[in-house]
Amino acid sequence: FTVEDEEWQYYRLSYILLNKPQGYECSAKPSSNPSVMDLLPYPFRERGVQSVGRLDVDTTGLLLLSDDGSFSHSITSPKREKSKVYHITCKHPIEPEQVEKILRGVELKDEPGVRVVATEATKLSELELSLTITQGKYHQVKRMIAAVGNRCEALQRVSIAGLKLPADLEEGEWRYLTPHELEGLLAK
């Protein structure tokens, strides 16, 4: 079929990978910034494509979008424990004790008694850290970094359930998930 004189392949359901740039909200009705939906062609908005989970307005990287509610639930349900990997740039040098605390679990300051744990944490450089989590609490990564006495200056999601952000996908660009990628996301 064609949309505005452009050929489109029909898919019963849409599964999209977007490299989210900073400054976009993961809402169809954003409050004060443009929506990630503005980065997609109009037909996706008409179909009801929504973000699968969310990234903060200042967070960049891998964002999945779909109009398949079952798929969205399988990715975001806490019971599924899908891993999400983030690259973090911290304000202060990362100390080995901070990495150890994150791996043991930290209590979030505004949620007494709630401990969150990283399944992996690797210091990449003096100010950079790779962090893997399976939970998805509000501002979780930033709050974990704050809980160990540092500050998150930049945050990028680079992977979900083994699916990596493609190096050749520029910020603001999108593409369909391949059948193999979709199968991998649902299998884990």
mmCIF file of C-alpha atoms in Angstrom:
data_model
loop_
_atom_site.group_PDB
_atom_site.id
_atom_site.type_symbol
_atom_site.label_atom_id
_atom_site.label_comp_id
_atom_site.label_asym_id
_atom_site.label_seq_id
_atom_site.Cartn_x
_atom_site.Cartn_y
_atom_site.Cartn_z
ATOM 1 C CA PHE A 1 0.000 0.000 0.000
ATOM 2 C CA THR A 2 1.039 3.632 -0.326
ATOM 3 C CA VAL A 3 1.050 6.545 2.117
ATOM 4 C CA GLU A 4 1.634 10.010 0.676
ATOM 5 C CA ASP A 5 3.036 8.427 -2.509
ATOM 6 C CA GLU A 6 5.475 6.250 -0.528
ATOM 7 C CA GLU A 7 5.342 2.446 -0.718
ATOM 8 C CA TRP A 8 4.817 0.689 2.624
ATOM 9 C CA GLN A 9 4.922 -2.981 3.480
ATOM 10 C CA TYR A 10 1.889 -4.057 5.475
ATOM 11 C CA TYR A 11 2.424 -5.716 8.875
ATOM 12 C CA ARG A 12 -0.507 -6.922 10.960
ATOM 13 C CA LEU A 13 1.300 -5.668 14.079
ATOM 14 C CA SER A 14 4.210 -3.231 14.343
ATOM 15 C CA TYR A 15 7.424 -3.876 16.278
ATOM 16 C CA ILE A 16 9.784 -0.922 16.119
ATOM 17 C CA LEU A 17 13.238 -0.151 17.471
ATOM 18 C CA LEU A 18 13.985 3.564 17.922
ATOM 19 C CA ASN A 19 17.235 5.237 18.939
ATOM 20 C CA LYS A 20 15.649 7.835 21.214
ATOM 21 C CA PRO A 21 17.376 11.210 21.326
ATOM 22 C CA GLN A 22 17.462 13.457 24.364
ATOM 23 C CA GLY A 23 14.591 15.919 24.706
ATOM 24 C CA TYR A 24 11.701 13.613 23.723
ATOM 25 C CA GLU A 25 8.982 12.243 25.983
ATOM 26 C CA CYS A 26 7.737 8.663 25.696
ATOM 27 C CA SER A 27 4.124 9.772 25.719
ATOM 28 C CA ALA A 28 1.629 10.236 22.931
ATOM 29 C CA LYS A 29 0.475 13.368 24.782
ATOM 30 C CA PRO A 30 3.672 14.969 26.084
ATOM 31 C CA SER A 31 3.585 17.711 28.705
ATOM 32 C CA SER A 32 6.451 20.009 27.740
ATOM 33 C CA ASN A 33 8.653 18.328 25.118
ATOM 34 C CA PRO A 34 8.046 16.697 21.751
ATOM 35 C CA SER A 35 6.827 13.102 21.730
ATOM 36 C CA VAL A 36 8.880 10.164 20.445
ATOM 37 C CA MET A 37 5.841 9.584 18.224
ATOM 38 C CA ASP A 38 6.889 12.714 16.299
ATOM 39 C CA LEU A 39 9.955 10.747 15.142
ATOM 40 C CA LEU A 40 7.777 8.099 13.464
ATOM 41 C CA PRO A 41 5.800 8.353 10.238
ATOM 42 C CA TYR A 42 2.171 9.347 10.689
ATOM 43 C CA PRO A 43 0.660 5.891 9.958
ATOM 44 C CA PHE A 44 2.181 4.483 13.165
ATOM 45 C CA ARG A 45 0.411 7.089 15.260
ATOM 46 C CA GLU A 46 -2.863 6.235 13.537
ATOM 47 C CA ARG A 47 -2.344 2.551 14.365
ATOM 48 C CA GLY A 48 -1.910 3.260 18.066
ATOM 49 C CA VAL A 49 1.774 2.397 18.331
ATOM 50 C CA GLN A 50 3.027 3.118 21.865
ATOM 51 C CA SER A 51 6.352 2.989 23.638
ATOM 52 C CA VAL A 52 7.132 -0.293 25.354
ATOM 53 C CA GLY A 53 8.201 1.032 28.728
ATOM 54 C CA ARG A 54 9.657 4.504 29.031
ATOM 55 C CA LEU A 55 12.881 6.445 28.981
ATOM 56 C CA ASP A 56 13.192 9.786 30.771
ATOM 57 C CA VAL A 57 13.211 12.890 28.592
ATOM 58 C CA ASP A 58 16.986 13.273 29.096
ATOM 59 C CA THR A 59 17.776 9.565 28.567
ATOM 60 C CA THR A 60 18.829 8.339 25.128
ATOM 61 C CA GLY A 61 19.049 4.974 23.435
ATOM 62 C CA LEU A 62 17.075 1.859 22.700
ATOM 63 C CA LEU A 63 13.313 2.259 22.871
ATOM 64 C CA LEU A 64 10.857 -0.330 21.597
ATOM 65 C CA LEU A 65 7.450 0.680 20.253
ATOM 66 C CA SER A 66 4.530 -1.514 19.255
ATOM 67 C CA ASP A 67 0.790 -1.768 18.801
ATOM 68 C CA ASP A 68 0.837 -5.309 20.250
ATOM 69 C CA GLY A 69 -0.264 -5.113 23.885
ATOM 70 C CA SER A 70 0.769 -8.698 24.669
ATOM 71 C CA PHE A 71 4.278 -7.998 23.391
ATOM 72 C CA SER A 72 4.502 -4.799 25.438
ATOM 73 C CA HIS A 73 3.394 -6.634 28.564
ATOM 74 C CA SER A 74 5.896 -9.464 28.009
ATOM 75 C CA ILE A 75 8.742 -6.937 27.819
ATOM 76 C CA THR A 76 7.700 -4.673 30.704
ATOM 77 C CA SER A 77 6.212 -7.136 33.213
ATOM 78 C CA PRO A 78 8.431 -7.291 36.324
ATOM 79 C CA LYS A 79 7.747 -11.039 36.550
ATOM 80 C CA ARG A 80 9.601 -11.582 33.257
ATOM 81 C CA GLU A 81 12.792 -9.938 34.597
ATOM 82 C CA LYS A 82 13.961 -8.749 31.178
ATOM 83 C CA SER A 83 17.466 -7.325 31.463
ATOM 84 C CA LYS A 84 18.099 -3.719 30.496
ATOM 85 C CA VAL A 85 21.652 -2.437 30.076
ATOM 86 C CA TYR A 86 22.528 1.221 30.532
ATOM 87 C CA HIS A 87 25.708 3.203 29.959
ATOM 88 C CA ILE A 88 26.030 5.922 32.557
ATOM 89 C CA THR A 89 28.299 8.942 32.703
ATOM 90 C CA CYS A 90 28.715 10.037 36.316
ATOM 91 C CA LYS A 91 29.594 13.459 37.666
ATOM 92 C CA HIS A 92 32.281 12.155 40.028
ATOM 93 C CA PRO A 93 34.855 9.373 39.586
ATOM 94 C CA ILE A 94 33.338 5.953 40.210
ATOM 95 C CA GLU A 95 34.793 4.251 43.264
ATOM 96 C CA PRO A 96 35.021 0.437 43.558
ATOM 97 C CA GLU A 97 32.900 0.640 46.734
ATOM 98 C CA GLN A 98 30.097 2.285 44.764
ATOM 99 C CA VAL A 99 30.068 -0.571 42.243
ATOM 100 C CA GLU A 100 30.050 -3.129 45.071
ATOM 101 C CA LYS A 101 27.112 -1.402 46.786
ATOM 102 C CA ILE A 102 25.112 -1.325 43.549
ATOM 103 C CA LEU A 103 25.705 -5.058 43.090
ATOM 104 C CA ARG A 104 24.694 -5.829 46.704
ATOM 105 C CA GLY A 105 21.626 -3.628 46.442
ATOM 106 C CA VAL A 106 20.843 -0.087 47.510
ATOM 107 C CA GLU A 107 17.910 1.433 49.335
ATOM 108 C CA LEU A 108 16.243 4.213 47.408
ATOM 109 C CA LYS A 109 16.098 7.395 49.475
ATOM 110 C CA ASP A 110 12.462 8.173 48.729
ATOM 111 C CA GLU A 111 11.317 4.547 49.198
ATOM 112 C CA PRO A 112 12.507 3.397 52.629
ATOM 113 C CA GLY A 113 12.855 -0.354 52.866
ATOM 114 C CA VAL A 114 12.906 -0.849 49.086
ATOM 115 C CA ARG A 115 16.194 -2.293 47.832
ATOM 116 C CA VAL A 116 17.119 -2.443 44.178
ATOM 117 C CA VAL A 117 19.972 -4.496 42.795
ATOM 118 C CA ALA A 118 21.983 -4.426 39.595
ATOM 119 C CA THR A 119 22.617 -7.856 38.119
ATOM 120 C CA GLU A 120 25.843 -6.514 36.573
ATOM 121 C CA ALA A 121 27.892 -3.358 37.047
ATOM 122 C CA THR A 122 31.132 -2.709 35.186
ATOM 123 C CA LYS A 123 33.305 0.374 35.426
ATOM 124 C CA LEU A 124 34.093 1.428 31.838
ATOM 125 C CA SER A 125 36.256 4.449 32.648
ATOM 126 C CA GLU A 126 36.818 6.873 35.497
ATOM 127 C CA LEU A 127 33.355 8.412 34.985
ATOM 128 C CA GLU A 128 31.517 5.705 33.003
ATOM 129 C CA LEU A 129 29.647 2.661 34.191
ATOM 130 C CA SER A 130 27.675 -0.115 32.503
ATOM 131 C CA LEU A 131 24.720 -1.229 34.610
ATOM 132 C CA THR A 132 22.277 -4.094 34.069
ATOM 133 C CA ILE A 133 18.939 -4.176 35.866
ATOM 134 C CA THR A 134 15.829 -6.318 35.603
ATOM 135 C CA GLN A 135 13.478 -4.048 37.534
ATOM 136 C CA GLY A 136 12.012 -0.892 36.067
ATOM 137 C CA LYS A 137 11.243 1.597 38.820
ATOM 138 C CA TYR A 138 10.768 5.287 38.121
ATOM 139 C CA HIS A 139 14.197 6.933 37.525
ATOM 140 C CA GLN A 140 15.731 3.745 38.920
ATOM 141 C CA VAL A 141 19.237 4.011 37.471
ATOM 142 C CA LYS A 142 19.619 7.666 38.429
ATOM 143 C CA ARG A 143 18.318 6.931 41.929
ATOM 144 C CA MET A 144 20.708 3.988 42.335
ATOM 145 C CA ILE A 145 23.655 6.175 41.369
ATOM 146 C CA ALA A 146 22.487 8.861 43.813
ATOM 147 C CA ALA A 147 22.098 6.244 46.567
ATOM 148 C CA VAL A 148 25.843 5.490 46.381
ATOM 149 C CA GLY A 149 26.804 9.170 46.501
ATOM 150 C CA ASN A 150 27.289 9.993 42.842
ATOM 151 C CA ARG A 151 25.242 11.723 40.164
ATOM 152 C CA CYS A 152 24.123 10.564 36.712
ATOM 153 C CA GLU A 153 25.117 13.163 34.115
ATOM 154 C CA ALA A 154 24.193 11.137 31.000
ATOM 155 C CA LEU A 155 22.217 7.925 30.578
ATOM 156 C CA GLN A 156 21.812 5.704 27.517
ATOM 157 C CA ARG A 157 19.948 2.386 27.291
ATOM 158 C CA VAL A 158 22.006 0.105 25.065
ATOM 159 C CA SER A 159 20.207 -3.228 25.375
ATOM 160 C CA ILE A 160 16.917 -4.906 26.295
ATOM 161 C CA ALA A 161 16.804 -8.686 26.853
ATOM 162 C CA GLY A 162 19.926 -9.182 24.752
ATOM 163 C CA LEU A 163 18.766 -6.953 21.882
ATOM 164 C CA LYS A 164 21.488 -4.356 21.381
ATOM 165 C CA LEU A 165 21.081 -0.837 20.062
ATOM 166 C CA PRO A 166 22.470 -1.025 16.496
ATOM 167 C CA ALA A 167 25.641 1.041 16.105
ATOM 168 C CA ASP A 168 24.482 2.234 12.670
ATOM 169 C CA LEU A 169 21.100 3.542 13.882
ATOM 170 C CA GLU A 170 21.488 7.282 14.426
ATOM 171 C CA GLU A 171 19.651 9.119 17.198
ATOM 172 C CA GLY A 172 16.098 9.802 16.069
ATOM 173 C CA GLU A 173 16.136 6.958 13.518
ATOM 174 C CA TRP A 174 13.951 3.865 13.699
ATOM 175 C CA ARG A 175 13.565 0.517 12.003
ATOM 176 C CA TYR A 176 11.364 -2.552 12.246
ATOM 177 C CA LEU A 177 12.525 -5.390 14.467
ATOM 178 C CA THR A 178 13.546 -8.433 12.450
ATOM 179 C CA PRO A 179 11.653 -11.698 13.046
ATOM 180 C CA HIS A 180 14.823 -13.083 14.657
ATOM 181 C CA GLU A 181 15.076 -10.095 17.045
ATOM 182 C CA LEU A 182 11.404 -10.360 17.944
ATOM 183 C CA GLU A 183 11.743 -14.077 18.640
ATOM 184 C CA GLY A 184 14.800 -13.403 20.845
ATOM 185 C CA LEU A 185 12.969 -10.756 22.878
ATOM 186 C CA LEU A 186 10.025 -13.051 23.506
ATOM 187 C CA ALA A 187 12.165 -16.101 24.340
ATOM 188 C CA LYS A 188 14.150 -14.586 27.197
#
